[in-house]
Structures are given as C-alpha cells and as structure tokens.
GROMACS .gro file of C-alpha atoms in nm:
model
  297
    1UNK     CA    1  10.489   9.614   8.308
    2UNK     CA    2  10.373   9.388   8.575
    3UNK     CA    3   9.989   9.367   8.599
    4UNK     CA    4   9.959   9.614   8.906
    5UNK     CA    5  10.139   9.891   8.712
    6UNK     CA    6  10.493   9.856   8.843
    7UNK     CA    7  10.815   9.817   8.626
    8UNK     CA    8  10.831   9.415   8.605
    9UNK     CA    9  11.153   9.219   8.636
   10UNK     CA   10  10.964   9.004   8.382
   11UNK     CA   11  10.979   9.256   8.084
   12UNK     CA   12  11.303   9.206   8.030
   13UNK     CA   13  11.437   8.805   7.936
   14UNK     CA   14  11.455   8.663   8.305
   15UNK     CA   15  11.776   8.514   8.197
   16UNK     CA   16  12.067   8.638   8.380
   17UNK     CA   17  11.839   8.825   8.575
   18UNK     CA   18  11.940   8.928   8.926
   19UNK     CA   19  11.740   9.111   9.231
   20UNK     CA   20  11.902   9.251   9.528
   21UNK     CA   21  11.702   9.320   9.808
   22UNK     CA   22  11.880   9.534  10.097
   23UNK     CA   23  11.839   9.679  10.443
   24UNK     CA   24  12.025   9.908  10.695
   25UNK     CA   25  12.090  10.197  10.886
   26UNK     CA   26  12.160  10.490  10.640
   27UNK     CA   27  12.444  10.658  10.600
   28UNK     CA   28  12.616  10.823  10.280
   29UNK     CA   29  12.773  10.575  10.023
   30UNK     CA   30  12.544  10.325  10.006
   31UNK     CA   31  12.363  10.295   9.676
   32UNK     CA   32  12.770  10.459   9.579
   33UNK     CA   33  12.892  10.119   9.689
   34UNK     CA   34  12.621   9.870   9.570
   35UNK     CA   35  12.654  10.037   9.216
   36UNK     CA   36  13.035   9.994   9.225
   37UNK     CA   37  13.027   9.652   9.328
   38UNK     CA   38  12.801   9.533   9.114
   39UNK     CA   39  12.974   9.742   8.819
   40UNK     CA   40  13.302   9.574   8.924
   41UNK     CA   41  13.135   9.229   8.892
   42UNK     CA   42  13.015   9.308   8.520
   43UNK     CA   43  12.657   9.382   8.627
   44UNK     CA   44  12.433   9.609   8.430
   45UNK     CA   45  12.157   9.799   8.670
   46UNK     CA   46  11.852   9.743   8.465
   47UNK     CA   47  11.656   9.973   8.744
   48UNK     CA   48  11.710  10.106   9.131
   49UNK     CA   49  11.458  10.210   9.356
   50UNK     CA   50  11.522  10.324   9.724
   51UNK     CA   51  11.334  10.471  10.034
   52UNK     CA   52  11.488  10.606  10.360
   53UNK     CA   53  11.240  10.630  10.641
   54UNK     CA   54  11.389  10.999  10.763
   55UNK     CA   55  11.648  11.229  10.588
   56UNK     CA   56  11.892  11.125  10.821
   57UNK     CA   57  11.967  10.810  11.042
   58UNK     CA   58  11.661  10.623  10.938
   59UNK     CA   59  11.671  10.311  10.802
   60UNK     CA   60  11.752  10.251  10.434
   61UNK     CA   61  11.584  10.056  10.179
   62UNK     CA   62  11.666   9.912   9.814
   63UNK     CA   63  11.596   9.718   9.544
   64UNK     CA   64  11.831   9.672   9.264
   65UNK     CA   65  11.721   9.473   8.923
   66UNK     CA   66  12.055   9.401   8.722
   67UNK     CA   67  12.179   9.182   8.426
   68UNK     CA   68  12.485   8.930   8.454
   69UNK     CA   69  12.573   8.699   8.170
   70UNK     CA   70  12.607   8.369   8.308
   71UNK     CA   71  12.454   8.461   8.655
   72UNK     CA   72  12.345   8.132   8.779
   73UNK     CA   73  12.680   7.994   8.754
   74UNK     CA   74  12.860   8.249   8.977
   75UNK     CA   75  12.530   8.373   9.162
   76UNK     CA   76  12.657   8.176   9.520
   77UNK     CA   77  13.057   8.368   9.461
   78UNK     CA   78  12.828   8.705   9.377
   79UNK     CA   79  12.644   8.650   9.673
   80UNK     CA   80  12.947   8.565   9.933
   81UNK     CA   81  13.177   8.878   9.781
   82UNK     CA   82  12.887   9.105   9.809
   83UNK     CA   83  12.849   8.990  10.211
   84UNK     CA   84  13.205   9.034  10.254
   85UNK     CA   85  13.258   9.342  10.062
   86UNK     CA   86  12.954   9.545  10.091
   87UNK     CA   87  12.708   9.421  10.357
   88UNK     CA   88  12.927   9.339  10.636
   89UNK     CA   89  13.098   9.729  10.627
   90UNK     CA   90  12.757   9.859  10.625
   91UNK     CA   91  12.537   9.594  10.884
   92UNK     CA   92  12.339   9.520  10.569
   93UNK     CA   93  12.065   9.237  10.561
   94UNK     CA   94  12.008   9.129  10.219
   95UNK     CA   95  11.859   8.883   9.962
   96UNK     CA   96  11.985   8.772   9.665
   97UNK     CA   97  11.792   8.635   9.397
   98UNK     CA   98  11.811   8.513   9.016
   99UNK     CA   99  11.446   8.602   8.832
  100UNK     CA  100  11.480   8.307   8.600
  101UNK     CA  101  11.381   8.075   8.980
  102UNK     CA  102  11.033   8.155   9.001
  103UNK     CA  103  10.890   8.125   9.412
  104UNK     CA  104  10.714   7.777   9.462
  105UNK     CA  105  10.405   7.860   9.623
  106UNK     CA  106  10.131   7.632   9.762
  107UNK     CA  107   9.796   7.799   9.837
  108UNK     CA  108   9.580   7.656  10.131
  109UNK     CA  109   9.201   7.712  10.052
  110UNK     CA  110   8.886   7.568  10.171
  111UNK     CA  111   8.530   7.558  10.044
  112UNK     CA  112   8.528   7.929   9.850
  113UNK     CA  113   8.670   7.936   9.521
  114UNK     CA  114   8.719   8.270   9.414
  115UNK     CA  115   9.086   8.380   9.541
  116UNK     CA  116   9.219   8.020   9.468
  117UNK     CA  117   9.113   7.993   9.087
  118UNK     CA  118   9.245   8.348   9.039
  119UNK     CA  119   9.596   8.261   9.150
  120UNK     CA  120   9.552   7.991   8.962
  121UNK     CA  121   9.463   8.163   8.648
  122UNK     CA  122   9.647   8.397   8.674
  123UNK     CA  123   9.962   8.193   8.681
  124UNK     CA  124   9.856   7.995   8.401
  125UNK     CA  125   9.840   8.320   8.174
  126UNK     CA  126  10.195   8.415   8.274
  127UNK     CA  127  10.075   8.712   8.507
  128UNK     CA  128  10.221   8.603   8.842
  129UNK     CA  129  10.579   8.485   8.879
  130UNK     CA  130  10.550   8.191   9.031
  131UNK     CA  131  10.548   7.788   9.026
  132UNK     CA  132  10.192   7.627   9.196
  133UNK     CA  133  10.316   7.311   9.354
  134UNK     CA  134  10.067   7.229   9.551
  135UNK     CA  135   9.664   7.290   9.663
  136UNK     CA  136   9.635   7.208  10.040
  137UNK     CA  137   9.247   7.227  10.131
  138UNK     CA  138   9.074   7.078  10.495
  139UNK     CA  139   8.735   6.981  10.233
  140UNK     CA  140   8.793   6.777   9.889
  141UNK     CA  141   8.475   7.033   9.744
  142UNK     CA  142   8.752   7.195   9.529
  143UNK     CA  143   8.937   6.943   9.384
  144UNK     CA  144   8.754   6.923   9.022
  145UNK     CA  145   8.821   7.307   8.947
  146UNK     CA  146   9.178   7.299   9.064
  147UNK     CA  147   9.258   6.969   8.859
  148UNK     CA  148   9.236   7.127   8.508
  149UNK     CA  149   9.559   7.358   8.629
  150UNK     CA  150   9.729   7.027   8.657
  151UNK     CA  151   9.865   7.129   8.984
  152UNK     CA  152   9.848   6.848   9.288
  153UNK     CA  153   9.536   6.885   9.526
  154UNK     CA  154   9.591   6.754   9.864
  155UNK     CA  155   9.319   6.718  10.118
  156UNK     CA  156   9.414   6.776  10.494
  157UNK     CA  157   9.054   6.702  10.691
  158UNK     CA  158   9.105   6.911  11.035
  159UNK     CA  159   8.856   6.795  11.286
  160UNK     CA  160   8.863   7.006  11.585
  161UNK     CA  161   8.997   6.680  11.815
  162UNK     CA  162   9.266   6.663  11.608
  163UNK     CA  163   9.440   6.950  11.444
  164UNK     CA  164   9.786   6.866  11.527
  165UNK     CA  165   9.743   6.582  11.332
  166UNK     CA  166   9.636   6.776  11.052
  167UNK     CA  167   9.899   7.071  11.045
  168UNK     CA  168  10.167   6.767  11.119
  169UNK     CA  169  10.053   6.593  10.780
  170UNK     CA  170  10.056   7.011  10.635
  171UNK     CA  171  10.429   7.033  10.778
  172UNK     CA  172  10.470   6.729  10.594
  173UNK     CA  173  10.371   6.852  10.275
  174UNK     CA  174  10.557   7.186  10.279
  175UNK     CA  175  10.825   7.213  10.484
  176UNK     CA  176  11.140   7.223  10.238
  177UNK     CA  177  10.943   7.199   9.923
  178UNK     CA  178  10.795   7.584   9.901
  179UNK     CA  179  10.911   7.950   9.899
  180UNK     CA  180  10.567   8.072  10.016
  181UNK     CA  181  10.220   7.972  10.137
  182UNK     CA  182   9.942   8.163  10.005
  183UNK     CA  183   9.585   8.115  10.257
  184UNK     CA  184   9.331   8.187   9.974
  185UNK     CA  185   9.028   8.192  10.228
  186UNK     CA  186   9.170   7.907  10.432
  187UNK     CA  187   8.914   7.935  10.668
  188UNK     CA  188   9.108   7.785  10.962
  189UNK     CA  189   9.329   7.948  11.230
  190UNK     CA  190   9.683   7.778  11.195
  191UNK     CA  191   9.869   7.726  11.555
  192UNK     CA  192  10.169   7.919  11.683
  193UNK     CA  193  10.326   7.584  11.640
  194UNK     CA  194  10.261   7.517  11.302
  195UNK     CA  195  10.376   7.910  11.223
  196UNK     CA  196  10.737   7.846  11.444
  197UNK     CA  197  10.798   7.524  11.236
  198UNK     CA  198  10.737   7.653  10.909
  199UNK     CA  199  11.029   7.755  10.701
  200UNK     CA  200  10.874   8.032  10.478
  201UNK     CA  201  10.642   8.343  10.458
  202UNK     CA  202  10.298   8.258  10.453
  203UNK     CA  203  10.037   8.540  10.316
  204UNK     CA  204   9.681   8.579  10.405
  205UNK     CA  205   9.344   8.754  10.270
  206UNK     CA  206   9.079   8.921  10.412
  207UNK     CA  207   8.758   9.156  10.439
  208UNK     CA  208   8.922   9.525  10.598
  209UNK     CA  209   8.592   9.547  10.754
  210UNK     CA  210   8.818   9.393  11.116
  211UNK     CA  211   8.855   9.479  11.379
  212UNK     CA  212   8.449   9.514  11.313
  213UNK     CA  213   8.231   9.279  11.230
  214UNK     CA  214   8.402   8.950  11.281
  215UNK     CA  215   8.330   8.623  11.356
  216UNK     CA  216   7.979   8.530  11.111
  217UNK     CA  217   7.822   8.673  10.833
  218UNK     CA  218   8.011   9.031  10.862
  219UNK     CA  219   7.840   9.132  10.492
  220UNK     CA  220   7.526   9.075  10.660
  221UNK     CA  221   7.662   9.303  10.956
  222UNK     CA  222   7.834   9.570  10.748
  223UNK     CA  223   7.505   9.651  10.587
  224UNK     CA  224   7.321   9.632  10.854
  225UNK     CA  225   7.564   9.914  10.970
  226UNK     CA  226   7.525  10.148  10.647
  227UNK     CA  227   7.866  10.077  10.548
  228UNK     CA  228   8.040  10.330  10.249
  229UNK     CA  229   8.327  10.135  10.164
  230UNK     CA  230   8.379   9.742  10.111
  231UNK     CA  231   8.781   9.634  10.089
  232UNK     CA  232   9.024   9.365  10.124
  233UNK     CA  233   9.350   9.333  10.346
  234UNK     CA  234   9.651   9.113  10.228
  235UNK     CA  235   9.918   9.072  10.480
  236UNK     CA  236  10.201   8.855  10.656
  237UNK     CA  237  10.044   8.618  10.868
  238UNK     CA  238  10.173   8.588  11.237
  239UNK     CA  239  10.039   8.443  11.565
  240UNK     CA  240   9.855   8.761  11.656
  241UNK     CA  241   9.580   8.670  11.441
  242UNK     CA  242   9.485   8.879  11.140
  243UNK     CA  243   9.827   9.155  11.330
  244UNK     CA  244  10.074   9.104  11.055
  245UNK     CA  245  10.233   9.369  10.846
  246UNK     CA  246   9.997   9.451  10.575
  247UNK     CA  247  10.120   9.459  10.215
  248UNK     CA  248   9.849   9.564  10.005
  249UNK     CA  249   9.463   9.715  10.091
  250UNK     CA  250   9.193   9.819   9.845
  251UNK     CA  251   8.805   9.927   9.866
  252UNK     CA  252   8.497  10.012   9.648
  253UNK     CA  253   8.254  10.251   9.707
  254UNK     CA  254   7.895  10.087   9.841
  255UNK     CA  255   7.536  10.250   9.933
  256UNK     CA  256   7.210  10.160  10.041
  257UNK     CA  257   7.113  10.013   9.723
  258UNK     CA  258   7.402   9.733   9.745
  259UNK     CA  259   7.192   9.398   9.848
  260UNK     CA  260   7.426   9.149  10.098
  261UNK     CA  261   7.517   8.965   9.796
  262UNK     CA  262   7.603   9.282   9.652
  263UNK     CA  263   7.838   9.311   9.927
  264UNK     CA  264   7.970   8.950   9.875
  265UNK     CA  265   8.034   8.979   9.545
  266UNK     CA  266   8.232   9.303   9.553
  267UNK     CA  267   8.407   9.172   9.845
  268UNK     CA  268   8.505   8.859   9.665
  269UNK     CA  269   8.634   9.112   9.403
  270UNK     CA  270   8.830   9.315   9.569
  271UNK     CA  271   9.017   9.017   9.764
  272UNK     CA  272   9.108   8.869   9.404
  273UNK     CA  273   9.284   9.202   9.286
  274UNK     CA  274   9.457   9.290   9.659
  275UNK     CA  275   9.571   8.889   9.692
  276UNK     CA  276   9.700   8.885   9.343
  277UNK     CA  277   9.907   9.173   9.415
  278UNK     CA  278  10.070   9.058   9.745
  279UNK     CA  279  10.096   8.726   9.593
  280UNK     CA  280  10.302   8.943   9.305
  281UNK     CA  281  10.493   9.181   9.533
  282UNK     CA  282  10.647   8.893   9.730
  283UNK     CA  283  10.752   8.683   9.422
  284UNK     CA  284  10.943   8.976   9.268
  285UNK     CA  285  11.093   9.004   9.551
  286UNK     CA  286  10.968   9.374   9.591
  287UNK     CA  287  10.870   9.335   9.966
  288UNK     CA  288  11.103   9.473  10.286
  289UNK     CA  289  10.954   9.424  10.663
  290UNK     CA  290  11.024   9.710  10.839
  291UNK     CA  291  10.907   9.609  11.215
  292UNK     CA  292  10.512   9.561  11.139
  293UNK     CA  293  10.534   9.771  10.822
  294UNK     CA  294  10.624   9.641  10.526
  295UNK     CA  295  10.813   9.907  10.247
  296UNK     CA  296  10.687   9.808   9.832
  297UNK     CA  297  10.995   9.876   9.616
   0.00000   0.00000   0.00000
C-alpha cells in the first residue's frame, strides 16, 4: 500500500511494470477493448480502476496497472499499436508509462523548511516514487539541510529588477531535465512566461484559508477571525494564480485556545501530509485533468 492508503504500483516488483492512463468520451466497449488488447499483447492486469462522470455520454476515465515481461524493450511498439488499435477508434488521450522510471522532480523552495525536507525524507525512505534532481531556491538559507540528501542545491537570487533573469537561469536548469516541479513554499509568483516555456506539470502548496486572508500574516488573521478549521490546498499551478485544478485538500479542527503559532504549526502540518500526497498521486501516474477538476484513480 502506498502511504495515503491507496493500492501502490510499488507493492508489486516495479519491473515490467506498466500504467495506462486514459481519457474519452464513453461509450460501451471500452475497458472490453483495453483488456483485450492488452491480453493480446501478453499483459497481465495487476488492477483497473475507472470513473465516468454521468451514466451515459460523460466522459470516461481509467487507470490500468499491468505486468509485461520484458516491457521496456517493446514499451515504444506497445505504445504505437495501442494508438493505432485502441485509442484512435475511440478519440482516446492516453499515457503510457513503465513504473520501474521513477518522475524526476525538482522542488523550488525558499526560506521555510518544512514541505521541502519532507519530500525529501520521504523519498529517501522509499515512500514517494520519485528521483530529486535538483533544489532550486531564490535564498542559499537552505542549502546545509538539503545537502545531507545528496541532492544538488541551486540558488536562483530573484531581485524584483530582474526576474527574467532569474526564471531564464530556472528555464535553464529544468527545461528537458525534469518530469515535474514541486513549489514547496516557493514564495515567489512565477510569470506566464516562465509557465508557457516550461515543459512539465508544476505543483504547488498552500494554506485553504484563500480566497481569505491573503497577502501577510493570514495565521495572525485567521485567528483573529475565530477560525474552526486550519487546511492545506495542493494543486496544478497555472497563470490564474493559486486557480488550478486542485488535487488534494485536508484540515484540522482549531478553537480559541490554539495560539498563532498554534496555527502555524498545524498549518505547516497539514501542508506536509496534502503536498506529499499530490507529490505521490502525480508520480504514480494516478492523476486525470478533467477541465479544472482533476479525477484520483
């Protein structure tokens, strides 16, 4: 089991491994044909799980977790019959993907510590599928707790006279070297520029307390407020700041005792656990976007 309670790809060997991810209109015959296919190809489904958004002519949704001796070799001939065969009779958009190629990730942090050093742990103890290739960070105050992971820390300064220099030297650094950015409190907007060049996902983290209490100090604000509930929001990150289809949410209880560090601290909790997961859902591949929605398989 993976660590947020769903069936893991990674209980089995991740040897011969295979994950398809697919999308389309629904229509009768579909998981029919994707079985058959794979069945034909000397697959074994390991698991299935599907979602249709209405009974009929919604959209369809599946991922399929199957075993293939000696996957990696034919993987790209598995992939191009399955287009031709399956996905182009039913409009499908799908992914492809071998379990034993773990997502290389670099996470972009700042000055706070918490969300970065849990990926990182967390990784080291085998819990998130993934490869760390790189720390990007705009201050060098978090370069001594990141080096004993033995992953690179790079620091991008980003004065406010020149950003573009600073997410040109970021482009730099990731652009065809990463599956997947992870902003673990990267406490800086990133352009609509930066976001059109970039050629993968990128996932962010924060307090669910928006569209209240932003800009400074919104612990200090939330109490002030009599706030019940304290919670994290982990989602897609697009140019409509903080708009992007949210993957995962979660919230503790709070009350009038609960001091502003109280607040902080549960905060920086909850954005651990709800990053962790995203961070998890995307590498195994469990993630569809439907529009601004995104549908957890």
């Amino acid at each position: 089991m993976s660590t947020d309670g769903f069936p893991s790809a990674t209980s089995v060997p991740a040897k011969d491994v295979g994950r398809l991810l697919l999308r389309c209109d629904d229509r009768p015959g579909l998981v029919a044909a994707t079985s058959s296919f794979l069945s034909d190809a000397g697959a074994n489904i390991i698991s299935l799980d599907q979602h249709s958004t209405t009974q009929t002519g919604g959209t369809f949704f599946q991922r399929t977790i199957f075993h293939m001796a000696g996957l990696a070799a034919a993987r790209d001939d598995l992939e191009r019959d399955f287009a031709e065969q399956v996905a182009a009779k039913f409009g499908m958009d799908f992914r492809l993907t071998e379990a034993a190629k773990p997502k290389r990730v670099a996470i972009m942090a700042s000055r706070e510590d918490h969300c970065l050093l849990d990926l990182l742990w967390r990784n080291r103890r085998g819990e998130l599928d993934m490869s760390v290739v790189m720390v990007i960070s705009n201050h060098p105050d978090l370069a001594d707790q990141v080096r004993p992971f033995g992953v690179p820390f790079m620091h991008v300064p980003v004065h406010k006279d020149r950003r573009a220099d600073a997410e040109a030297r970021q482009l730099d650094l990731l652009r065809g070297n990463v599956d997947l950015v992870v902003l673990a409190r990267y406490m800086q907007i990133l352009s609509g520029g930066f976001l059109a060049e970039m050629d993968c996902p990128l996932i962010n983290i924060h307090h669910s307390f928006l569209p209240a209490f932003v800009g400074q100090a919104p612990y200090r604000k939330a109490r002030e407020r009599g706030v019940k509930l304290v919670g994290a929001t982990a989602h897609y990150v697009t140019e409509e700041l903080d708009e992007g289809p949210i993957i995962e949410q979660d919230v503790v209880r709070v009350d009038h005792r609960h001091s502003v560090d109280d607040l902080r601290r549960l905060g920086a909790d909850v954005e651990r656990v709800v990053l962790s997961r995203a961070v998890l859902w995307h590498c195994e591949d469990r993630i569809v976007q439907h529009g601004n929605q995104t549908i957890i398989l």
